[in-house]
XYZ file of C-alpha atoms in Angstrom:
140
model
C 111.220 94.931 98.486
C 111.261 98.084 100.544
C 110.783 101.386 98.789
C 113.031 104.233 99.983
C 110.543 106.770 98.567
C 107.850 105.612 100.993
C 110.152 104.986 103.971
C 110.073 107.146 107.073
C 112.848 109.810 106.943
C 114.793 108.195 109.823
C 114.984 104.802 108.105
C 117.857 103.799 105.855
C 116.874 101.307 103.163
C 119.625 99.161 101.634
C 120.371 99.368 97.914
C 118.798 95.947 97.317
C 115.633 97.018 99.184
C 115.776 94.054 101.575
C 117.153 95.681 104.718
C 116.211 98.696 106.777
C 117.716 100.213 109.886
C 117.214 103.315 111.931
C 119.567 106.197 111.331
C 119.710 109.944 111.486
C 117.190 111.860 109.421
C 118.412 111.254 105.888
C 115.830 112.847 103.639
C 112.983 115.258 103.487
C 109.569 113.762 104.030
C 108.226 114.601 100.584
C 104.846 113.791 99.153
C 104.748 110.974 96.648
C 101.847 109.151 94.999
C 103.527 105.966 96.277
C 102.994 106.988 99.908
C 99.742 106.086 101.583
C 97.504 108.835 102.866
C 94.361 107.095 104.102
C 95.808 105.911 107.437
C 97.047 108.402 110.033
C 100.814 108.899 110.039
C 101.380 112.052 112.065
C 100.755 112.947 115.672
C 99.539 110.612 118.386
C 97.064 107.892 117.478
C 96.358 104.269 118.348
C 97.688 101.936 115.689
C 94.892 99.390 115.433
C 92.794 97.595 112.815
C 90.058 100.178 113.341
C 92.199 102.723 111.451
C 93.982 100.349 109.091
C 96.968 99.052 111.066
C 97.504 95.326 111.685
C 100.603 95.248 113.818
C 102.624 93.549 116.510
C 105.158 95.236 118.772
C 107.975 93.880 120.915
C 108.425 95.999 124.028
C 109.719 95.366 127.539
C 110.284 91.656 126.812
C 106.643 91.239 125.836
C 104.912 90.750 122.497
C 101.916 93.005 122.116
C 99.318 93.096 119.393
C 98.294 96.627 118.533
C 94.593 96.253 119.097
C 92.458 98.579 121.158
C 93.032 97.829 123.998
C 96.458 96.183 123.561
C 96.544 92.387 123.465
C 99.486 90.711 125.206
C 100.686 87.440 123.681
C 102.676 84.890 125.662
C 105.541 83.400 123.703
C 108.365 81.228 124.965
C 111.196 83.344 123.550
C 111.793 86.543 121.623
C 110.820 86.258 117.982
C 113.739 86.521 115.597
C 111.884 85.680 112.385
C 108.313 86.796 111.905
C 106.231 85.751 108.933
C 103.165 87.605 107.728
C 100.357 85.944 105.810
C 97.624 88.083 104.252
C 94.442 86.657 102.721
C 92.421 89.584 101.402
C 89.470 87.447 100.316
C 89.131 85.862 103.771
C 89.951 89.091 105.632
C 92.939 87.645 107.491
C 96.322 88.942 108.565
C 98.358 86.312 110.402
C 101.686 86.901 112.119
C 103.628 83.709 112.700
C 106.910 82.439 114.094
C 108.712 81.722 110.822
C 111.263 79.448 112.468
C 108.699 77.258 114.253
C 105.917 77.689 111.699
C 103.381 78.479 114.420
C 100.832 81.298 114.481
C 101.481 84.100 116.948
C 98.344 86.149 116.323
C 95.646 86.294 113.654
C 93.360 89.152 112.754
C 90.274 87.751 111.039
C 86.929 88.911 109.725
C 88.440 92.121 108.388
C 87.366 93.951 105.235
C 90.195 95.386 103.193
C 88.996 98.154 100.889
C 92.382 99.547 99.904
C 95.817 98.386 98.872
C 97.757 97.089 101.876
C 101.308 98.264 102.461
C 103.813 96.984 105.027
C 105.032 99.220 107.804
C 108.234 98.241 109.597
C 109.889 99.827 112.575
C 113.255 99.063 114.086
C 114.480 100.341 117.415
C 118.133 99.364 117.112
C 120.461 101.507 115.007
C 123.050 98.748 114.752
C 120.821 95.808 113.831
C 118.957 95.988 110.526
C 115.552 94.485 109.938
C 115.983 92.014 107.063
C 113.235 90.932 104.686
C 113.526 87.309 103.655
C 111.491 84.897 101.598
C 110.785 81.351 102.804
C 113.622 80.211 100.532
C 116.179 82.624 102.016
C 118.804 81.074 104.242
C 120.430 83.568 106.579
C 122.314 82.776 109.780
C 120.544 83.244 113.120
């Protein structure tokens, strides 16, 4: 479930905590012990595993892995459902095509020394990002 207390001020989290979409600035960006402070959040910086971010990005009809330098991943079509598998003991974060069940990119050999929190971004005001479990059945 998404936590509105830790969400970026321009994100609107649904009452059930399972959807988020971009909106106008809705709240003050207040400090909370629930927010993370160890990874950079302000200003310009490269989101990469080196500073605690394990991320993929869809831009210009291309899937990119936020490594330094960027890694481009060839996929046959735009991902609509992305799964994330985290194995802290093995040091893995795997992004996969949830519909096809195939891996898209895997970070491995990492050492996680802190609690990991998800970070989601959505670029479309009209289309929410929806969190689902493997058991959830939502239309395409």
